[in-house]
PDB file of C-alpha atoms in Angstrom:
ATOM      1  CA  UNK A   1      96.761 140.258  97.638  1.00  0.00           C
ATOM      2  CA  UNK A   2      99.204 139.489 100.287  1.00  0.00           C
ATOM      3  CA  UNK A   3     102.064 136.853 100.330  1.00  0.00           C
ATOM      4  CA  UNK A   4     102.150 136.784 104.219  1.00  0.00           C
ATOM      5  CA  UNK A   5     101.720 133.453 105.513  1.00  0.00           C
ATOM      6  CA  UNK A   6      99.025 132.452 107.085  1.00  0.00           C
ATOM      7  CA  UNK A   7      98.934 131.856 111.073  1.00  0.00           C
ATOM      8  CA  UNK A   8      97.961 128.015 111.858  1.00  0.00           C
ATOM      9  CA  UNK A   9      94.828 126.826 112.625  1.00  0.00           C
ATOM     10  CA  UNK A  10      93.440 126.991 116.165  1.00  0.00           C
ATOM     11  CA  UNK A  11      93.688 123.123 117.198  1.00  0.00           C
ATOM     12  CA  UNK A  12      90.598 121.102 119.382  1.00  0.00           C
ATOM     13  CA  UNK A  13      92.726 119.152 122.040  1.00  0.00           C
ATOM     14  CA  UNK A  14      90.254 116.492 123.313  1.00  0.00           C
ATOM     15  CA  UNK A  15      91.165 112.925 122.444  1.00  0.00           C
ATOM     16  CA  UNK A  16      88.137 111.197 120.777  1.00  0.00           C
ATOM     17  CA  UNK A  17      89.262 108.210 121.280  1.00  0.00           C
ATOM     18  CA  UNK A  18      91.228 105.535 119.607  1.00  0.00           C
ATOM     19  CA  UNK A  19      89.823 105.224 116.222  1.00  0.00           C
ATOM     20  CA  UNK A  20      89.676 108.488 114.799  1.00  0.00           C
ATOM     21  CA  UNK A  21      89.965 111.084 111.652  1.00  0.00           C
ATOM     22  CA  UNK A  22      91.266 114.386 110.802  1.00  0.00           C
ATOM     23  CA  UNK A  23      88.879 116.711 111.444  1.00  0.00           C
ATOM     24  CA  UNK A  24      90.406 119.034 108.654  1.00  0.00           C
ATOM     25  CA  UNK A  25      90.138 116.455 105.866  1.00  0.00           C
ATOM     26  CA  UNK A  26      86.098 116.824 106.432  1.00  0.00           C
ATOM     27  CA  UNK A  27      85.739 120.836 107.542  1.00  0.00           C
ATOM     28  CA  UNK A  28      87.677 122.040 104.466  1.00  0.00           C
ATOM     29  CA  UNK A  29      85.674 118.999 101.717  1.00  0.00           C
ATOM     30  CA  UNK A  30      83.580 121.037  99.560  1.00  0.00           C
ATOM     31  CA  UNK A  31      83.598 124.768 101.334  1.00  0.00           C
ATOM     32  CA  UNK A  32      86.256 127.092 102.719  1.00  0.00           C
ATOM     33  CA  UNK A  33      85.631 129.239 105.738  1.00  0.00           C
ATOM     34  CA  UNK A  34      85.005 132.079 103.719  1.00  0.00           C
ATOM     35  CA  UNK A  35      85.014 135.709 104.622  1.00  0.00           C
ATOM     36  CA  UNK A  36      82.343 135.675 107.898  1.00  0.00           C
ATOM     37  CA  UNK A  37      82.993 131.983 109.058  1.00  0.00           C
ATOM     38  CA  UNK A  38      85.784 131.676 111.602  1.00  0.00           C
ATOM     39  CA  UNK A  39      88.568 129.657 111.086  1.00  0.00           C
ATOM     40  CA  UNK A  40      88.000 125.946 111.834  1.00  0.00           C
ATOM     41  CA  UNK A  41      89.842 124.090 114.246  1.00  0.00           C
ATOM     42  CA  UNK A  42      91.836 121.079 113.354  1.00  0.00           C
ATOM     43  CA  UNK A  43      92.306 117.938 115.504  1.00  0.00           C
ATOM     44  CA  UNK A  44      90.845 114.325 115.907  1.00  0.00           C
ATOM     45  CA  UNK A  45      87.516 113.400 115.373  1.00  0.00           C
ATOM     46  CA  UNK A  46      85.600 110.643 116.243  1.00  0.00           C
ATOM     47  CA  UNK A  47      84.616 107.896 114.050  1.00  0.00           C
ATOM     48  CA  UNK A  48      83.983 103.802 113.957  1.00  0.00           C
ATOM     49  CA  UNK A  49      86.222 101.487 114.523  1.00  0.00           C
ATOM     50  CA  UNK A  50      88.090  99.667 111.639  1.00  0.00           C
ATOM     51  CA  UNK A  51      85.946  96.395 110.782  1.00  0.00           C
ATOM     52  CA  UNK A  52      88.731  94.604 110.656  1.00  0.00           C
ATOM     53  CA  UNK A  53      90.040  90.600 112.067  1.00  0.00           C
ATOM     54  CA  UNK A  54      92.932  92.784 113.246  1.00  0.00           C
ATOM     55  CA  UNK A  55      93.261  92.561 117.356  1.00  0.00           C
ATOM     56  CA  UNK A  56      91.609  96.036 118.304  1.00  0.00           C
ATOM     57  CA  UNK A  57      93.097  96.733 121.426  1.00  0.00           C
ATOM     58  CA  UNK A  58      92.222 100.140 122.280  1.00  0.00           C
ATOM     59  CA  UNK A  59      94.574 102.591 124.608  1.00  0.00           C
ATOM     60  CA  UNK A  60      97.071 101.797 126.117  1.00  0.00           C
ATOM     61  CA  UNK A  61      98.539 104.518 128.768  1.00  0.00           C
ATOM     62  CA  UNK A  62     101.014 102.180 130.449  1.00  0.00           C
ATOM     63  CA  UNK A  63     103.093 102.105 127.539  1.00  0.00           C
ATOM     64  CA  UNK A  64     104.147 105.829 128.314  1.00  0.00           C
ATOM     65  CA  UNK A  65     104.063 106.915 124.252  1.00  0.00           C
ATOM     66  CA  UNK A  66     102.223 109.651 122.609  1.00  0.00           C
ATOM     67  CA  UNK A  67      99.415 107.470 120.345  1.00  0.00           C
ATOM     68  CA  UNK A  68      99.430 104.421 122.476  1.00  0.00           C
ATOM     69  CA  UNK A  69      97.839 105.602 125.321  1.00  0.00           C
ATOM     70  CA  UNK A  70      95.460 109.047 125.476  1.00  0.00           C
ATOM     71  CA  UNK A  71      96.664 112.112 124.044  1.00  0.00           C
ATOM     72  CA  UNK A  72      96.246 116.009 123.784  1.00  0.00           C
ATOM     73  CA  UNK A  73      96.331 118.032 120.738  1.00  0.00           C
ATOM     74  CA  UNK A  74      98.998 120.683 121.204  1.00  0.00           C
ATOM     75  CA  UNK A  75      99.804 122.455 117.700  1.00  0.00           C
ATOM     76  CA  UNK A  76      98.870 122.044 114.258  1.00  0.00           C
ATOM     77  CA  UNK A  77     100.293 123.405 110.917  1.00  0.00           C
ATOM     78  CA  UNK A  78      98.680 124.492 107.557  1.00  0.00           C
ATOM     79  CA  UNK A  79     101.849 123.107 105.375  1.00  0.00           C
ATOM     80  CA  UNK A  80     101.400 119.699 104.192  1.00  0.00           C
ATOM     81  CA  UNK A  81     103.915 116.743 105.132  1.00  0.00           C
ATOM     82  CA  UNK A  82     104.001 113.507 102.854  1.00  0.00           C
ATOM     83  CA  UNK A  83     107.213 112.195 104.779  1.00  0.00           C
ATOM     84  CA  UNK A  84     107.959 112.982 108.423  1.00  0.00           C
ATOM     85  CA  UNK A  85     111.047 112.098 110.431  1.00  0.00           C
ATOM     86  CA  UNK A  86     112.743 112.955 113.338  1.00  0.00           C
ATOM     87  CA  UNK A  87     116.746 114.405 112.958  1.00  0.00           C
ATOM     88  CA  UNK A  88     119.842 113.948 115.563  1.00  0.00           C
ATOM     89  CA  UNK A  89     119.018 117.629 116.718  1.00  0.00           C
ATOM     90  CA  UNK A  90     115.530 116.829 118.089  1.00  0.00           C
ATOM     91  CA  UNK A  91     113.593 118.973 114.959  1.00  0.00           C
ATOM     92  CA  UNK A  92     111.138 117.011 113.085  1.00  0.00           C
ATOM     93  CA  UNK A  93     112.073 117.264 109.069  1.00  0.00           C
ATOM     94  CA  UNK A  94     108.591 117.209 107.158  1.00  0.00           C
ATOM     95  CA  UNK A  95     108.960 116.984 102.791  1.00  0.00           C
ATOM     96  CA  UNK A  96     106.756 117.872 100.572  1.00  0.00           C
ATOM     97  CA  UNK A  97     106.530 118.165  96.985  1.00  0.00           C
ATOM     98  CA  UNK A  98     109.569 120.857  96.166  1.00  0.00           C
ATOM     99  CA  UNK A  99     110.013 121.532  99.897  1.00  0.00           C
ATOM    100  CA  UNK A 100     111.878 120.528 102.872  1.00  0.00           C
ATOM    101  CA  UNK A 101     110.622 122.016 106.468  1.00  0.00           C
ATOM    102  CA  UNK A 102     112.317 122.039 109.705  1.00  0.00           C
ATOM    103  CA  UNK A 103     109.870 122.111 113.013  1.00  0.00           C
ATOM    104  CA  UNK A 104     110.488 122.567 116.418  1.00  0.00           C
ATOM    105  CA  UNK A 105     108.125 119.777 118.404  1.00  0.00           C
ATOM    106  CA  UNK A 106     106.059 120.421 120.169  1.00  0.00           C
ATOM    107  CA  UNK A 107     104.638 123.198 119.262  1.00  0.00           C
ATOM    108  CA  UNK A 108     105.497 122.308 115.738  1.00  0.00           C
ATOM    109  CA  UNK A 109     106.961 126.104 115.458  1.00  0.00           C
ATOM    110  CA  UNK A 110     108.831 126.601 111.754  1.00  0.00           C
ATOM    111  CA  UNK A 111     112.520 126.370 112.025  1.00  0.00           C
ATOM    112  CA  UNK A 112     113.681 126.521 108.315  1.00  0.00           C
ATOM    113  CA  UNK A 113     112.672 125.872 104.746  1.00  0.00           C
ATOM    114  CA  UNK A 114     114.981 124.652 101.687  1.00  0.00           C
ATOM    115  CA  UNK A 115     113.251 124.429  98.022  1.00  0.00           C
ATOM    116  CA  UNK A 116     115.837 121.590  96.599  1.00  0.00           C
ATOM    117  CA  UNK A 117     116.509 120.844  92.995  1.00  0.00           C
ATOM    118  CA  UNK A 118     115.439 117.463  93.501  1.00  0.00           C
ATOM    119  CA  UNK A 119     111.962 116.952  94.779  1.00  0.00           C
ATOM    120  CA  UNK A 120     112.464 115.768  98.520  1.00  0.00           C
ATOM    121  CA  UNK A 121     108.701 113.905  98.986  1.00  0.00           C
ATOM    122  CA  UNK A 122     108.607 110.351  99.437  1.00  0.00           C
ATOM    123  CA  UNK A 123     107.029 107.958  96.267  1.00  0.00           C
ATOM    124  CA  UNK A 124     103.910 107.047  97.089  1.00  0.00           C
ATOM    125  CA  UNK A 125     104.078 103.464  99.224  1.00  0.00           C
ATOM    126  CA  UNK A 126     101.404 100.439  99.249  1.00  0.00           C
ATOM    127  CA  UNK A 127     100.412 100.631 102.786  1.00  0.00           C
ATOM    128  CA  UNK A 128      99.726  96.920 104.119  1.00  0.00           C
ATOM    129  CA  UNK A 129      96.252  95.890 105.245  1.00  0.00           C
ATOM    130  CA  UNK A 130      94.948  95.971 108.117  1.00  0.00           C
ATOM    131  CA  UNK A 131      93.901  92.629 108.346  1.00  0.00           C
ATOM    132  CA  UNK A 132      97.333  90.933 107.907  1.00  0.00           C
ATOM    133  CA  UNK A 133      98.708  93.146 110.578  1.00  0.00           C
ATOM    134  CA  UNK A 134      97.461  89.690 113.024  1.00  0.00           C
ATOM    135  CA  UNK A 135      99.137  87.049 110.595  1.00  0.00           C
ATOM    136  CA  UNK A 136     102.058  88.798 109.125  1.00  0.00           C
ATOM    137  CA  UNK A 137     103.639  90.700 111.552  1.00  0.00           C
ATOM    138  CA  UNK A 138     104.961  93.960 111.831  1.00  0.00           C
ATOM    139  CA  UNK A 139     106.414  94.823 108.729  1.00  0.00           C
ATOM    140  CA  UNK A 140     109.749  96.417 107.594  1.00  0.00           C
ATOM    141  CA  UNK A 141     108.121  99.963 106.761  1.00  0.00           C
ATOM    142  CA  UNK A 142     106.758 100.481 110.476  1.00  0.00           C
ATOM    143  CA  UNK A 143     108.077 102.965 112.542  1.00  0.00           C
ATOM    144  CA  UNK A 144     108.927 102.241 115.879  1.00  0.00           C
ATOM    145  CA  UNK A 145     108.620 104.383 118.786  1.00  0.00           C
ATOM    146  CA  UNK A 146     111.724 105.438 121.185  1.00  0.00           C
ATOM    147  CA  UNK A 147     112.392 102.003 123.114  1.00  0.00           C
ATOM    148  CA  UNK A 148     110.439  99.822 120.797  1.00  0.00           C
ATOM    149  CA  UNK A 149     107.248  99.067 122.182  1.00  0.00           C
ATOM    150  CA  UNK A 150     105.208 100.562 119.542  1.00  0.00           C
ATOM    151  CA  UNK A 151     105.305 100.966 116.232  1.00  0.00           C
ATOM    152  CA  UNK A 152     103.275 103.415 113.726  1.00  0.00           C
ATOM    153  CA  UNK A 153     102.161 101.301 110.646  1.00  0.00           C
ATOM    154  CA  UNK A 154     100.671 102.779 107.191  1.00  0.00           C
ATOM    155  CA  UNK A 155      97.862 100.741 107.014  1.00  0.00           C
ATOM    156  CA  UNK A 156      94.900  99.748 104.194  1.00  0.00           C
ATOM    157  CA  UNK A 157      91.532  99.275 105.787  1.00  0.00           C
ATOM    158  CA  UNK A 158      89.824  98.919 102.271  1.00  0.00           C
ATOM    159  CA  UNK A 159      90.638 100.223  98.498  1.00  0.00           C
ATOM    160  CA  UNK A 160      90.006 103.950  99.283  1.00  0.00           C
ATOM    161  CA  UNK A 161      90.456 104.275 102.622  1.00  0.00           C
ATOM    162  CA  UNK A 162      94.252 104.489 104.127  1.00  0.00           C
ATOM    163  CA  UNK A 163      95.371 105.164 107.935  1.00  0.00           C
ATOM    164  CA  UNK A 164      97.728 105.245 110.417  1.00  0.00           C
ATOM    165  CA  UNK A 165      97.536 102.154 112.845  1.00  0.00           C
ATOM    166  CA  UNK A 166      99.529 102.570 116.617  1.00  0.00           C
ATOM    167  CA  UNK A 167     100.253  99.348 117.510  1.00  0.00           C
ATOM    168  CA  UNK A 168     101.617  97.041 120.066  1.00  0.00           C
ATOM    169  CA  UNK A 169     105.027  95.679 118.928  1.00  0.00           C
ATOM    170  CA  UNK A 170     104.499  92.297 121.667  1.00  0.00           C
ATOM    171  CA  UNK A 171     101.469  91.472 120.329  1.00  0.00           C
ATOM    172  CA  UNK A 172     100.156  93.554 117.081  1.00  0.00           C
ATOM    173  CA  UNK A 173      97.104  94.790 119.071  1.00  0.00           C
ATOM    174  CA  UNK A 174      95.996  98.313 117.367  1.00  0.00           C
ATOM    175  CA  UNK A 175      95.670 100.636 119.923  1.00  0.00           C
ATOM    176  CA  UNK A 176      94.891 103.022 117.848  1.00  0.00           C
ATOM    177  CA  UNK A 177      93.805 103.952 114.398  1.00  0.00           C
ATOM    178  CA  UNK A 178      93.720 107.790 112.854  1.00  0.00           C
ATOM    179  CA  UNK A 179      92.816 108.110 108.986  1.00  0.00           C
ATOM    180  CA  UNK A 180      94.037 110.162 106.396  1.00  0.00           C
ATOM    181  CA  UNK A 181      97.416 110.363 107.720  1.00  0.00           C
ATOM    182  CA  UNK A 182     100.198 109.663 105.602  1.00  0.00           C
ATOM    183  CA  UNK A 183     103.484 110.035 107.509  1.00  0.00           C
ATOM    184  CA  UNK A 184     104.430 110.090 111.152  1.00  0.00           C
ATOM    185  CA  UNK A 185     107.718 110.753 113.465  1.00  0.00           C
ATOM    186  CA  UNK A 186     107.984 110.570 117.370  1.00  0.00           C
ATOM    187  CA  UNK A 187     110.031 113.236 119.489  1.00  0.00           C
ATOM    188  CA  UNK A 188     113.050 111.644 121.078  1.00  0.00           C
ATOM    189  CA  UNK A 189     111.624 110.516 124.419  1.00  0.00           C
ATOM    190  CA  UNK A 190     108.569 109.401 122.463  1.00  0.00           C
ATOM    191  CA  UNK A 191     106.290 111.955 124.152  1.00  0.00           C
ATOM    192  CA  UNK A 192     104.925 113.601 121.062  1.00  0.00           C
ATOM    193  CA  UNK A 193     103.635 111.915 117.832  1.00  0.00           C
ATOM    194  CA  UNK A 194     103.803 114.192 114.975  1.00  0.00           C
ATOM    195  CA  UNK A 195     101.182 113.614 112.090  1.00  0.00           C
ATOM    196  CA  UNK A 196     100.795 114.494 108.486  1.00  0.00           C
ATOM    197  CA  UNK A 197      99.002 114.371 105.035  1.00  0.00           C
ATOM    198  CA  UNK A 198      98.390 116.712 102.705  1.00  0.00           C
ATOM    199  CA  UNK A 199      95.952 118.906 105.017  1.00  0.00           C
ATOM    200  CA  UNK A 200      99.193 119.914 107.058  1.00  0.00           C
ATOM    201  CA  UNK A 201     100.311 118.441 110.653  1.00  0.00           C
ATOM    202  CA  UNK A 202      99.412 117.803 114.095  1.00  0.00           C
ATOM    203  CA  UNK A 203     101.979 117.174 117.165  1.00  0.00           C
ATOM    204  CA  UNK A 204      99.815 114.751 120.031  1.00  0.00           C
ATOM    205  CA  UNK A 205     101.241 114.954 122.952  1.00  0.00           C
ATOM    206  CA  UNK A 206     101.227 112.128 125.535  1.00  0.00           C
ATOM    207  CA  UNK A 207      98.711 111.576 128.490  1.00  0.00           C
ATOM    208  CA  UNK A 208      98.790 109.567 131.588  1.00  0.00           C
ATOM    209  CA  UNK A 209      94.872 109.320 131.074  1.00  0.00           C
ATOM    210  CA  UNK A 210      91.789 110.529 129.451  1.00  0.00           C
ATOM    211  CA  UNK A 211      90.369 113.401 131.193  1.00  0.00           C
ATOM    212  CA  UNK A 212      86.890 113.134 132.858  1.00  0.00           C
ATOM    213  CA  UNK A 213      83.853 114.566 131.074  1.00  0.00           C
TER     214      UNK A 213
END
């Protein structure tokens, strides 16, 4: 056995599209890559859109901010992150349960570790629904983006099935909708949304449009 960590993941960088999944959550569900499979990729996926009364706006590349408008995969990270946030120094702080990581965005490289004696990850929050996101608002737990024009909301689609909802802080359109996230911080000039959950992290970095296929 060896106690070298492992390398991260190669990462697919095409944008899928606005409502999307993690493509680890499914690839690692029931197998591992095992000894002749190469390692998978992580990334976005594609999948349907929310059925929801919530205003499904779509992309958004005008508002200049990684999530809103068309991104690019640029990184990914094996360690999980259960609370993400961004510190004076420009480092994105990730906790987990016993552990406290420092990374370097955006090519979410690891800058430090620290086990604390208190356990640094978040309690677990009741994420609002997705339908009231048109009547009530945007609520007090949303992040918002550098200058305010977006905000990244823990949302409830059903019972089972949580997500991270981009969305417009004028008008609470959803530009975008990724599940199985559960934490999220923004580099200081907003160009690179960091994700995470308990499959690890992806850093998104900003487009001016979706490339041509």
């Amino acid at each position: 056995m060896t106690t070298r960590p492992l390398p991260p993941p190669p990462v697919y960088p095409d944008d899928p599209g606005p409502w999307a999944g993690i493509l680890e959550v499914l690839q690692r569900r029931g197998a591992g890559p095992g000894r002749r499979r190469a390692e998978p990729p992580n990334g976005l996926m594609l999948m349907p859109p929310p059925k929801t009364t919530a205003d499904l706006v779509g992309l958004d590349a005008a508002l200049g901010i990684a999530g809103a408008g068309p991104v690019r995969t640029v990184a990914a990270a094996r360690e999980s992150a259960l609370g993400l946030r961004l510190l004076d120094d420009g480092r994105i702080e990730a906790v987990a349960a016993g552990v406290r990581r420092l990374w370097e965005v955006p090519g979410l490289t690891l800058a430090g570790v620290e086990r604390p004696e208190v356990n640094p990850a978040p309690a677990p929050t009741v994420p609002v629904l997705l339908d009231g996101l048109a009547a009530d608002g945007i609520p007090e737990s949303a992040l918002l983006a550098p200058g305010g024009s977006v905000a990244a909301i823990q949302v409830a689609e059903s019972t089972r099935v949580f997500s991270l909802a981009i969305v417009r802080t004028s008008d609470r359109g959803v530009c975008r909708l990724i599940r199985w996230v559960r934490a999220a911080a923004w580099s200081a000039d907003g160009q690179t949304l960091v994700i995470g959950g308990d499959w690890g992290m992806l850093a998104l970095e900003h487009r001016d449009e979706m490339p041509s296929r």
